[in-house]
């Protein structure tokens, strides 16, 4: 298993380029199942979760041609409308093929995702939404089986809690349903809007994506398209935190500042100097940071996927900060590892109380989930001495060449196998 060896203390200077968004590329790849024609996706990040989704598409019978960040998917015939356990167990987002498979073939057999480090991660809301569109869903032997022998029909779906992939799943089912669908309490994440843009290019009729109410007019079939994935706001936000913590002067290029308003506001309030450099860059110059409370919320609130990285930054801020995680039930694993590096953090249920500023010291630590691992990299960048992070495959799930990007901005970080 690969490890990262990081010598702390370097300021980050220069430029870092943002990759395409993993959480937009995943539903976009699943959407390719909705047509037998070729779909070309650009700016696909080469990360583990994407490779898992590509294997999943292959398993269904689709042809997947990968040229760097460009992926051409042709789902000419769906031989196996299923997502097997050995693929789903490594990536919960495999449930994104549920809606497209039922819409395209009238049936789907998808392994239940099983929990992961940050929580139980059920897909009950996905299932309930598909049942409203006329799918009959049973669950047995760890699999969800959905059938819609006479196709799906439009309905009004009201999510009783906001779910990002739940919204994406039912959106992809609705585009081929007979009649109109209204999705209420829909997720407003930019990745939902990006998926809707792709589906519209494929011939779908969608209004309101990005708002809480999405209207879909079902069509008979979709055709091929070419689409470039939006920038990864979580990767860009991770580098913003890195720049703020290391006191450097970092330009993050190829990002969408509009998607990072909540984080930018918090870091500016904490004392970081962040400016937009149109059309698609953010500049961050660190300085002395002050503690600022934060609560995660669905978009456009502060992203839960940036909570761990923000906690790392608050260990370097003067004062007490209260960080509240409202989306997942167990998303503070990084706190234990940060404490081993010298951070002063107290966990009280959904709230973490961080007392800064504490000097962190390099230590051997273990990555747990994707974003927790990113927060350990950030902490290691400012820690005194050497940090070795084990199980970096967690990081490789969602960050493209993070060590290369950080090293070329001045960090002392190496991957050792
Ligand atoms: C998406 O996961 C992202 N993944 C996650 O990013 C992100 O943390 C999350 O949204 C929240 O923003 C992708 O887009 C591939 P949810 P998702 O459904 O859709 C509960 C990363 O680091 N829930 O919005 O799975 C759920 O347990 C990953 O890139 C149900 O109870 O998240 C959670 O508490 C991690 N039943 C809450 O809703 C359901 O059927 C929000 O989950 C679905 C969800």
Short mmCIF file of C-alpha atoms and ligand atoms in Angstrom, two decimals:
data_model
loop_
_atom_site.label_atom_id
_atom_site.label_comp_id
_atom_site.label_asym_id
_atom_site.label_seq_id
_atom_site.Cartn_x
_atom_site.Cartn_y
_atom_site.Cartn_z
CA UNK A 1 0.00 0.00 0.00
CA UNK A 2 1.29 3.46 -0.88
CA UNK A 3 2.19 6.00 1.76
CA UNK A 4 2.85 9.74 1.70
CA UNK A 5 5.98 11.06 3.43
CA UNK A 6 5.61 14.77 4.15
CA UNK A 7 8.09 17.20 5.70
CA UNK A 8 6.11 20.08 7.19
CA UNK A 9 6.93 23.78 7.15
CA UNK A 10 6.95 24.73 3.47
CA UNK A 11 4.84 27.65 2.29
CA UNK A 12 2.76 26.90 -0.80
CA UNK A 13 3.62 29.26 -3.64
CA UNK A 14 2.78 29.31 -7.33
CA UNK A 15 -0.10 27.64 -9.15
CA UNK A 16 -2.18 24.51 -8.76
CA UNK A 17 -4.62 23.40 -11.49
CA UNK A 18 -8.01 21.98 -10.53
CA UNK A 19 -9.19 18.69 -12.06
CA UNK A 20 -12.68 17.78 -13.23
CA UNK A 21 -15.15 17.01 -10.44
CA UNK A 22 -15.26 13.33 -9.37
CA UNK A 23 -18.81 13.81 -8.05
CA UNK A 24 -19.94 15.15 -11.40
CA UNK A 25 -18.05 12.60 -13.49
CA UNK A 26 -19.65 9.68 -11.63
CA UNK A 27 -23.30 10.53 -12.47
CA UNK A 28 -22.22 11.62 -15.97
CA UNK A 29 -20.71 8.19 -16.60
CA UNK A 30 -23.87 6.53 -15.27
CA UNK A 31 -25.96 8.70 -17.62
CA UNK A 32 -24.20 7.09 -20.60
CA UNK A 33 -26.35 4.00 -19.92
CA UNK A 34 -29.42 5.99 -21.02
CA UNK A 35 -28.60 5.82 -24.74
CA UNK A 36 -27.17 3.32 -27.18
CA UNK A 37 -25.23 6.12 -28.87
CA UNK A 38 -21.67 7.15 -27.95
CA UNK A 39 -21.27 9.79 -25.21
CA UNK A 40 -17.94 11.63 -24.98
CA UNK A 41 -17.00 13.07 -21.57
CA UNK A 42 -14.06 15.45 -21.17
CA UNK A 43 -12.07 16.47 -18.08
CA UNK A 44 -12.74 13.17 -16.31
CA UNK A 45 -10.32 12.98 -13.34
CA UNK A 46 -8.17 9.86 -13.32
CA UNK A 47 -9.03 8.74 -9.77
CA UNK A 48 -9.94 5.33 -8.32
CA UNK A 49 -13.68 5.93 -8.02
CA UNK A 50 -13.84 6.80 -11.72
CA UNK A 51 -12.00 3.61 -12.62
CA UNK A 52 -14.50 1.67 -10.50
CA UNK A 53 -17.42 3.27 -12.36
CA UNK A 54 -15.77 2.52 -15.71
CA UNK A 55 -15.41 -1.15 -14.68
CA UNK A 56 -19.07 -1.10 -13.68
CA UNK A 57 -20.10 0.22 -17.11
CA UNK A 58 -17.95 -2.46 -18.74
CA UNK A 59 -19.69 -5.07 -16.59
CA UNK A 60 -23.09 -3.97 -17.95
CA UNK A 61 -21.75 -4.48 -21.46
CA UNK A 62 -20.84 -0.91 -22.38
CA UNK A 63 -17.70 -0.11 -24.33
CA UNK A 64 -15.48 2.37 -22.48
CA UNK A 65 -12.58 4.03 -24.34
CA UNK A 66 -10.30 6.05 -22.09
CA UNK A 67 -7.80 8.56 -23.44
CA UNK A 68 -6.43 10.44 -20.43
CA UNK A 69 -9.20 12.75 -19.21
CA UNK A 70 -11.45 11.94 -22.15
CA UNK A 71 -13.79 8.95 -21.91
CA UNK A 72 -16.02 7.68 -24.72
CA UNK A 73 -18.83 5.40 -23.51
CA UNK A 74 -21.01 3.41 -25.90
CA UNK A 75 -23.74 1.46 -24.16
CA UNK A 76 -24.93 -0.17 -27.38
CA UNK A 77 -26.61 -3.08 -25.66
CA UNK A 78 -27.05 -3.58 -21.93
CA UNK A 79 -26.11 -7.21 -21.52
CA UNK A 80 -26.15 -7.22 -17.71
CA UNK A 81 -28.26 -4.52 -16.01
CA UNK A 82 -26.50 -5.02 -12.72
CA UNK A 83 -23.85 -3.65 -10.34
CA UNK A 84 -22.11 -6.53 -8.56
CA UNK A 85 -21.05 -6.42 -4.91
CA UNK A 86 -17.32 -6.63 -5.58
CA UNK A 87 -17.52 -3.30 -7.41
CA UNK A 88 -20.15 -1.58 -5.25
CA UNK A 89 -18.41 -2.45 -1.96
CA UNK A 90 -15.53 -0.13 -2.93
CA UNK A 91 -17.75 2.70 -4.08
CA UNK A 92 -21.17 3.55 -2.72
CA UNK A 93 -21.88 5.85 -5.65
CA UNK A 94 -22.45 2.73 -7.78
CA UNK A 95 -26.11 3.17 -6.78
CA UNK A 96 -26.09 5.88 -9.46
CA UNK A 97 -26.64 3.17 -12.10
CA UNK A 98 -29.93 2.10 -10.52
CA UNK A 99 -32.07 4.78 -12.16
CA UNK A 100 -30.45 4.66 -15.60
CA UNK A 101 -30.60 0.85 -15.80
CA UNK A 102 -34.29 0.71 -14.87
CA UNK A 103 -35.08 3.54 -17.29
CA UNK A 104 -33.14 1.96 -20.18
CA UNK A 105 -33.87 -1.78 -19.72
CA UNK A 106 -36.82 -1.99 -17.33
CA UNK A 107 -34.77 -3.74 -14.68
CA UNK A 108 -31.72 -3.36 -12.44
CA UNK A 109 -29.93 -5.42 -9.85
CA UNK A 110 -27.59 -3.32 -7.73
CA UNK A 111 -25.70 -4.44 -4.67
CA UNK A 112 -26.62 -2.56 -1.53
CA UNK A 113 -23.72 -0.20 -0.88
CA UNK A 114 -23.11 -1.23 2.69
CA UNK A 115 -21.90 1.31 5.18
CA UNK A 116 -18.64 3.16 4.91
CA UNK A 117 -16.40 5.00 7.32
CA UNK A 118 -18.57 8.12 7.49
CA UNK A 119 -21.93 6.52 8.10
CA UNK A 120 -24.56 3.94 7.22
CA UNK A 121 -25.19 5.51 3.79
CA UNK A 122 -28.57 3.86 3.03
CA UNK A 123 -30.28 4.26 -0.35
CA UNK A 124 -33.87 4.07 0.90
CA UNK A 125 -34.65 7.48 -0.57
CA UNK A 126 -33.41 6.40 -4.01
CA UNK A 127 -35.63 3.29 -3.83
CA UNK A 128 -38.72 5.17 -2.65
CA UNK A 129 -38.34 7.68 -5.49
CA UNK A 130 -38.03 4.96 -8.14
CA UNK A 131 -41.09 3.18 -6.73
CA UNK A 132 -43.05 6.41 -7.19
CA UNK A 133 -42.03 6.29 -10.87
CA UNK A 134 -43.51 2.80 -11.11
CA UNK A 135 -40.56 0.53 -10.41
CA UNK A 136 -41.22 -2.53 -8.23
CA UNK A 137 -38.27 -2.86 -5.89
CA UNK A 138 -37.32 -5.82 -3.72
CA UNK A 139 -34.27 -6.21 -1.52
CA UNK A 140 -32.70 -9.61 -0.92
CA UNK A 141 -29.30 -11.20 -0.51
CA UNK A 142 -27.72 -7.75 -0.20
CA UNK A 143 -29.06 -6.64 -3.56
CA UNK A 144 -31.70 -4.15 -4.62
CA UNK A 145 -33.71 -5.50 -7.56
CA UNK A 146 -35.92 -3.10 -9.48
CA UNK A 147 -38.26 -3.98 -12.35
CA UNK A 148 -40.52 -1.79 -14.44
CA UNK A 149 -41.93 -4.17 -17.04
CA UNK A 150 -44.10 -1.55 -18.69
CA UNK A 151 -41.60 1.27 -18.28
CA UNK A 152 -41.50 4.18 -15.83
CA UNK A 153 -44.13 6.88 -15.63
CA UNK A 154 -43.73 10.47 -14.44
CA UNK A 155 -44.66 11.33 -10.85
CA UNK A 156 -44.11 13.92 -8.16
CA UNK A 157 -41.18 12.91 -5.93
CA UNK A 158 -40.72 14.81 -2.68
CA UNK A 159 -37.51 13.86 -0.86
CA UNK A 160 -37.99 14.00 2.89
CA UNK A 161 -34.32 14.83 3.19
CA UNK A 162 -31.93 16.24 0.62
CA UNK A 163 -29.86 13.57 -1.11
CA UNK A 164 -27.35 14.38 -3.85
CA UNK A 165 -27.09 11.00 -5.58
CA UNK A 166 -30.73 10.31 -4.77
CA UNK A 167 -31.66 13.41 -6.78
CA UNK A 168 -29.31 12.36 -9.58
CA UNK A 169 -30.61 8.78 -9.64
CA UNK A 170 -34.26 9.77 -9.97
CA UNK A 171 -33.43 12.55 -12.45
CA UNK A 172 -31.80 9.98 -14.73
CA UNK A 173 -34.82 7.68 -14.38
CA UNK A 174 -37.34 10.47 -15.03
CA UNK A 175 -35.83 11.64 -18.33
CA UNK A 176 -37.08 8.45 -20.07
CA UNK A 177 -40.30 8.05 -18.06
CA UNK A 178 -43.68 8.48 -19.76
CA UNK A 179 -45.09 11.86 -18.77
CA UNK A 180 -43.80 14.58 -16.47
CA UNK A 181 -41.90 14.29 -13.19
CA UNK A 182 -41.47 16.92 -10.49
CA UNK A 183 -38.64 16.44 -7.99
CA UNK A 184 -39.16 18.47 -4.83
CA UNK A 185 -36.60 19.11 -2.09
CA UNK A 186 -33.99 18.25 -4.72
CA UNK A 187 -30.28 18.66 -4.03
CA UNK A 188 -28.91 21.94 -5.38
CA UNK A 189 -25.25 20.89 -5.60
CA UNK A 190 -23.49 22.11 -8.79
CA UNK A 191 -22.92 18.49 -9.78
CA UNK A 192 -26.71 18.04 -10.13
CA UNK A 193 -26.77 21.02 -12.52
CA UNK A 194 -23.85 19.60 -14.49
CA UNK A 195 -25.65 16.26 -14.86
CA UNK A 196 -28.77 18.08 -16.07
CA UNK A 197 -26.66 19.96 -18.64
CA UNK A 198 -25.35 16.65 -19.99
CA UNK A 199 -28.82 15.08 -20.06
CA UNK A 200 -30.19 18.13 -21.93
CA UNK A 201 -27.42 17.73 -24.52
CA UNK A 202 -28.58 14.12 -24.88
CA UNK A 203 -32.12 15.34 -25.61
CA UNK A 204 -33.71 15.38 -22.16
CA UNK A 205 -36.20 18.10 -21.21
CA UNK A 206 -35.31 19.43 -17.75
CA UNK A 207 -36.07 22.70 -15.94
CA UNK A 208 -34.95 23.93 -12.55
CA UNK A 209 -31.84 21.82 -12.02
CA UNK A 210 -29.78 23.50 -9.31
CA UNK A 211 -32.92 24.64 -7.50
CA UNK A 212 -35.02 22.70 -4.99
CA UNK A 213 -37.67 21.86 -7.60
CA UNK A 214 -36.73 20.11 -10.84
CA UNK A 215 -39.26 19.50 -13.59
CA UNK A 216 -38.70 16.77 -16.18
CA UNK A 217 -40.71 16.08 -19.32
CA UNK A 218 -40.11 12.44 -20.24
CA UNK A 219 -38.90 11.69 -23.79
CA UNK A 220 -38.86 8.44 -25.78
CA UNK A 221 -35.12 8.17 -26.19
CA UNK A 222 -31.85 10.03 -25.71
CA UNK A 223 -28.99 10.43 -28.17
CA UNK A 224 -25.22 10.75 -27.86
CA UNK A 225 -23.48 13.97 -26.78
CA UNK A 226 -20.15 15.53 -25.85
CA UNK A 227 -19.77 17.20 -22.46
CA UNK A 228 -16.97 18.70 -20.35
CA UNK A 229 -17.23 18.07 -16.62
CA UNK A 230 -17.19 21.08 -14.25
CA UNK A 231 -14.22 21.77 -11.98
CA UNK A 232 -13.94 19.91 -8.69
CA UNK A 233 -14.99 22.40 -6.00
CA UNK A 234 -13.93 20.07 -3.18
CA UNK A 235 -10.42 19.66 -4.59
CA UNK A 236 -10.15 23.43 -5.12
CA UNK A 237 -11.48 24.01 -1.59
CA UNK A 238 -8.91 21.59 -0.20
CA UNK A 239 -6.12 23.62 -1.81
CA UNK A 240 -7.66 26.88 -0.54
CA UNK A 241 -7.37 25.52 3.00
CA UNK A 242 -3.78 24.44 2.29
CA UNK A 243 -2.86 27.93 1.09
CA UNK A 244 -4.52 29.58 4.09
CA UNK A 245 -2.76 27.25 6.56
CA UNK A 246 0.75 27.38 5.14
CA UNK A 247 0.84 31.18 4.94
CA UNK A 248 1.78 30.94 1.29
CA UNK A 249 0.65 32.67 -1.88
CA UNK A 250 -1.20 30.16 -4.02
CA UNK A 251 -3.15 30.56 -7.27
CA UNK A 252 -5.74 27.82 -7.80
CA UNK A 253 -6.60 27.74 -11.50
CA UNK A 254 -9.41 26.13 -13.49
CA UNK A 255 -11.91 26.34 -10.60
CA UNK A 256 -15.35 27.94 -10.20
CA UNK A 257 -15.26 30.48 -7.32
CA UNK A 258 -19.07 30.67 -7.37
CA UNK A 259 -19.17 27.07 -6.07
CA UNK A 260 -16.97 27.89 -3.08
CA UNK A 261 -18.73 30.92 -1.57
CA UNK A 262 -19.32 29.30 1.85
CA UNK A 263 -15.70 28.21 2.31
CA UNK A 264 -14.27 31.47 0.93
CA UNK A 265 -16.45 33.44 3.36
CA UNK A 266 -15.31 31.36 6.36
CA UNK A 267 -11.62 31.54 5.49
CA UNK A 268 -11.81 35.29 4.85
CA UNK A 269 -13.61 35.74 8.18
CA UNK A 270 -10.77 33.72 9.74
CA UNK A 271 -8.23 36.13 8.27
CA UNK A 272 -7.07 34.51 5.02
CA UNK A 273 -6.62 36.87 2.08
CA UNK A 274 -8.61 35.33 -0.77
CA UNK A 275 -9.26 37.07 -4.08
CA UNK A 276 -10.88 36.00 -7.30
CA UNK A 277 -8.80 36.17 -10.46
CA UNK A 278 -11.38 35.95 -13.27
CA UNK A 279 -12.42 33.92 -15.11
CA UNK A 280 -11.56 30.78 -13.22
CA UNK A 281 -8.96 31.20 -10.51
CA UNK A 282 -8.72 31.93 -6.82
CA UNK A 283 -5.68 33.42 -5.07
CA UNK A 284 -5.10 32.72 -1.40
CA UNK A 285 -2.45 34.31 0.79
CA UNK A 286 -2.34 32.92 4.27
CA UNK A 287 -1.85 34.99 7.35
CA UNK A 288 -2.56 34.62 11.04
CA UNK A 289 -5.86 32.77 11.29
CA UNK A 290 -8.59 33.37 13.87
CA UNK A 291 -11.05 30.67 14.98
CA UNK A 292 -14.42 30.84 13.22
CA UNK A 293 -17.33 28.47 13.91
CA UNK A 294 -18.75 26.42 11.03
CA UNK A 295 -21.75 24.15 10.46
CA UNK A 296 -22.03 21.89 7.41
CA UNK A 297 -25.20 22.16 5.32
CA UNK A 298 -26.42 21.08 1.93
CA UNK A 299 -25.35 23.35 -0.96
CA UNK A 300 -25.07 26.33 -1.06
CA UNK A 301 -24.14 25.91 2.62
CA UNK A 302 -20.71 24.80 3.80
CA UNK A 303 -19.94 21.44 2.15
CA UNK A 304 -19.59 18.43 4.43
CA UNK A 305 -16.81 17.27 2.09
CA UNK A 306 -14.74 20.27 3.21
CA UNK A 307 -15.39 19.88 6.94
CA UNK A 308 -12.29 17.80 7.69
CA UNK A 309 -10.05 20.15 5.73
CA UNK A 310 -11.53 23.16 7.56
CA UNK A 311 -10.93 21.44 10.90
CA UNK A 312 -7.24 21.10 10.01
CA UNK A 313 -7.15 24.81 9.26
CA UNK A 314 -8.82 25.64 12.59
CA UNK A 315 -6.08 23.82 14.50
CA UNK A 316 -3.84 26.64 13.24
CA UNK A 317 -6.30 29.41 14.14
CA UNK A 318 -6.15 31.38 17.40
CA UNK A 319 -9.14 30.66 19.60
CA UNK A 320 -11.93 28.14 20.00
CA UNK A 321 -13.96 27.04 16.97
CA UNK A 322 -17.13 24.95 17.05
CA UNK A 323 -17.50 22.70 14.00
CA UNK A 324 -20.88 21.00 13.58
CA UNK A 325 -21.44 18.15 11.11
CA UNK A 326 -25.13 17.91 10.17
CA UNK A 327 -25.00 15.65 7.09
CA UNK A 328 -23.28 12.43 8.20
CA UNK A 329 -23.39 10.71 11.56
CA UNK A 330 -19.75 9.79 11.86
CA UNK A 331 -17.54 12.18 10.01
CA UNK A 332 -14.96 13.14 12.64
CA UNK A 333 -12.47 10.25 12.20
CA UNK A 334 -9.81 12.72 11.17
CA UNK A 335 -10.04 14.37 14.61
CA UNK A 336 -8.38 11.41 16.36
CA UNK A 337 -5.46 11.46 13.94
CA UNK A 338 -5.15 15.25 14.18
CA UNK A 339 -5.03 14.92 17.98
CA UNK A 340 -2.15 12.44 17.62
CA UNK A 341 -0.33 15.20 15.74
CA UNK A 342 -0.91 17.58 18.65
CA UNK A 343 -4.25 19.17 17.85
CA UNK A 344 -6.53 20.08 20.75
CA UNK A 345 -9.98 18.83 19.75
CA UNK A 346 -12.94 17.64 21.80
CA UNK A 347 -15.76 15.70 20.12
CA UNK A 348 -19.24 16.12 21.55
CA UNK A 349 -21.69 14.19 19.35
CA UNK A 350 -22.11 16.10 16.10
CA UNK A 351 -19.87 18.92 17.29
CA UNK A 352 -16.09 19.20 17.38
CA UNK A 353 -14.54 21.89 19.58
CA UNK A 354 -11.11 22.91 18.27
CA UNK A 355 -8.77 24.94 20.48
CA UNK A 356 -6.04 26.63 18.45
CA UNK A 357 -3.47 27.54 17.69
CA UNK A 358 -1.54 24.32 18.44
CA UNK A 359 1.77 23.42 16.94
CA UNK A 360 1.40 20.09 15.16
CA UNK A 361 4.23 17.58 15.08
CA UNK A 362 4.84 15.10 12.31
CA UNK A 363 3.58 11.61 13.19
CA UNK A 364 2.71 8.29 11.57
CA UNK A 365 -1.04 8.48 10.82
CA UNK A 366 -3.57 6.39 8.94
CA UNK A 367 -6.05 7.65 6.35
CA UNK A 368 -9.65 6.54 6.87
CA UNK A 369 -12.03 8.11 4.38
CA UNK A 370 -11.33 10.28 1.36
CA UNK A 371 -11.74 13.72 2.92
CA UNK A 372 -10.36 12.76 6.34
CA UNK A 373 -7.18 11.73 4.51
CA UNK A 374 -7.02 15.10 2.78
CA UNK A 375 -7.19 16.84 6.16
CA UNK A 376 -4.20 14.80 7.36
CA UNK A 377 -2.20 15.92 4.31
CA UNK A 378 -3.02 19.55 5.16
CA UNK A 379 -2.01 19.06 8.80
CA UNK A 380 1.24 17.40 7.72
CA UNK A 381 2.08 20.41 5.54
CA UNK A 382 2.26 22.64 8.64
CA UNK A 383 3.46 20.08 11.19
CA UNK A 384 7.01 20.25 12.53
CA UNK A 385 8.96 17.29 11.20
CA UNK A 386 7.98 14.28 9.17
CA UNK A 387 4.52 12.77 8.80
CA UNK A 388 3.92 9.38 7.19
CA UNK A 389 0.32 8.83 6.03
CA UNK A 390 -0.58 5.20 5.42
CA UNK A 391 -3.40 3.83 3.20
CA UNK A 392 -3.32 6.73 0.77
CA UNK A 393 -5.54 4.72 -1.55
CA UNK A 394 -8.33 6.54 0.28
CA UNK A 395 -6.94 9.79 -1.11
CA UNK A 396 -6.48 8.31 -4.57
CA UNK A 397 -10.23 7.70 -4.69
CA UNK A 398 -10.92 11.39 -5.17
CA UNK A 399 -7.74 13.41 -5.73
CA UNK A 400 -5.83 13.30 -9.01
CA UNK A 401 -2.05 13.41 -8.41
CA UNK A 402 -2.41 15.40 -5.20
CA UNK A 403 1.22 14.84 -4.24
CA UNK A 404 2.43 16.07 -7.64
CA UNK A 405 0.23 19.16 -7.48
CA UNK A 406 1.34 20.03 -3.94
CA UNK A 407 5.02 19.30 -4.64
CA UNK A 408 5.10 21.64 -7.64
CA UNK A 409 3.68 24.36 -5.35
CA UNK A 410 6.57 23.89 -2.93
CA UNK A 411 5.39 21.16 -0.53
CA UNK A 412 7.82 18.45 0.52
CA UNK A 413 5.66 15.40 -0.16
CA UNK A 414 6.57 12.04 -1.67
CA UNK A 415 4.60 8.89 -2.44
CA UNK A 416 6.40 5.75 -1.34
CA UNK A 417 5.16 2.32 -2.30
C1 LIG B 1 -22.84 12.72 -2.18
O1 LIG B 1 -23.02 11.50 -1.49
C2 LIG B 1 -21.35 12.82 -2.43
N1 LIG B 1 -20.93 11.69 -3.28
C3 LIG B 1 -20.60 12.78 -1.10
O2 LIG B 1 -19.21 12.96 -1.37
C4 LIG B 1 -21.09 13.95 -0.25
O3 LIG B 1 -20.46 13.88 1.01
C5 LIG B 1 -22.61 13.87 -0.08
O4 LIG B 1 -23.25 13.82 -1.37
C6 LIG B 1 -23.17 15.06 0.68
O5 LIG B 1 -22.84 16.25 0.00
C7 LIG B 1 -21.18 11.75 -4.61
O6 LIG B 1 -21.77 12.70 -5.12
C8 LIG B 1 -20.72 10.59 -5.43
P1 LIG B 1 -26.47 12.15 0.28
P2 LIG B 1 -24.51 10.92 -1.28
O7 LIG B 1 -27.38 11.13 -0.33
O8 LIG B 1 -25.38 11.31 -2.41
C9 LIG B 1 -28.67 10.22 4.00
C10 LIG B 1 -16.96 12.44 -1.31
O9 LIG B 1 -16.18 12.64 -0.39
N2 LIG B 1 -29.37 9.39 3.01
O10 LIG B 1 -26.64 13.57 -0.11
O11 LIG B 1 -24.36 9.50 -0.93
C11 LIG B 1 -27.18 9.93 4.03
O12 LIG B 1 -26.91 8.83 4.87
C12 LIG B 1 -18.33 11.88 -1.03
O13 LIG B 1 -16.73 12.72 -2.51
C13 LIG B 1 -30.38 8.54 3.45
O14 LIG B 1 -30.68 8.47 4.64
O15 LIG B 1 -24.97 11.71 0.00
C14 LIG B 1 -26.61 11.22 4.55
O16 LIG B 1 -26.71 11.24 5.95
C15 LIG B 1 -18.45 11.42 0.40
N3 LIG B 1 -31.03 7.77 2.53
C16 LIG B 1 -27.54 12.28 3.95
O17 LIG B 1 -28.74 11.60 3.58
C17 LIG B 1 -30.74 7.82 1.19
O18 LIG B 1 -31.39 7.11 0.40
C18 LIG B 1 -26.99 12.97 2.71
O19 LIG B 1 -26.53 11.96 1.86
C19 LIG B 1 -29.70 8.68 0.78
C20 LIG B 1 -29.05 9.46 1.69
#
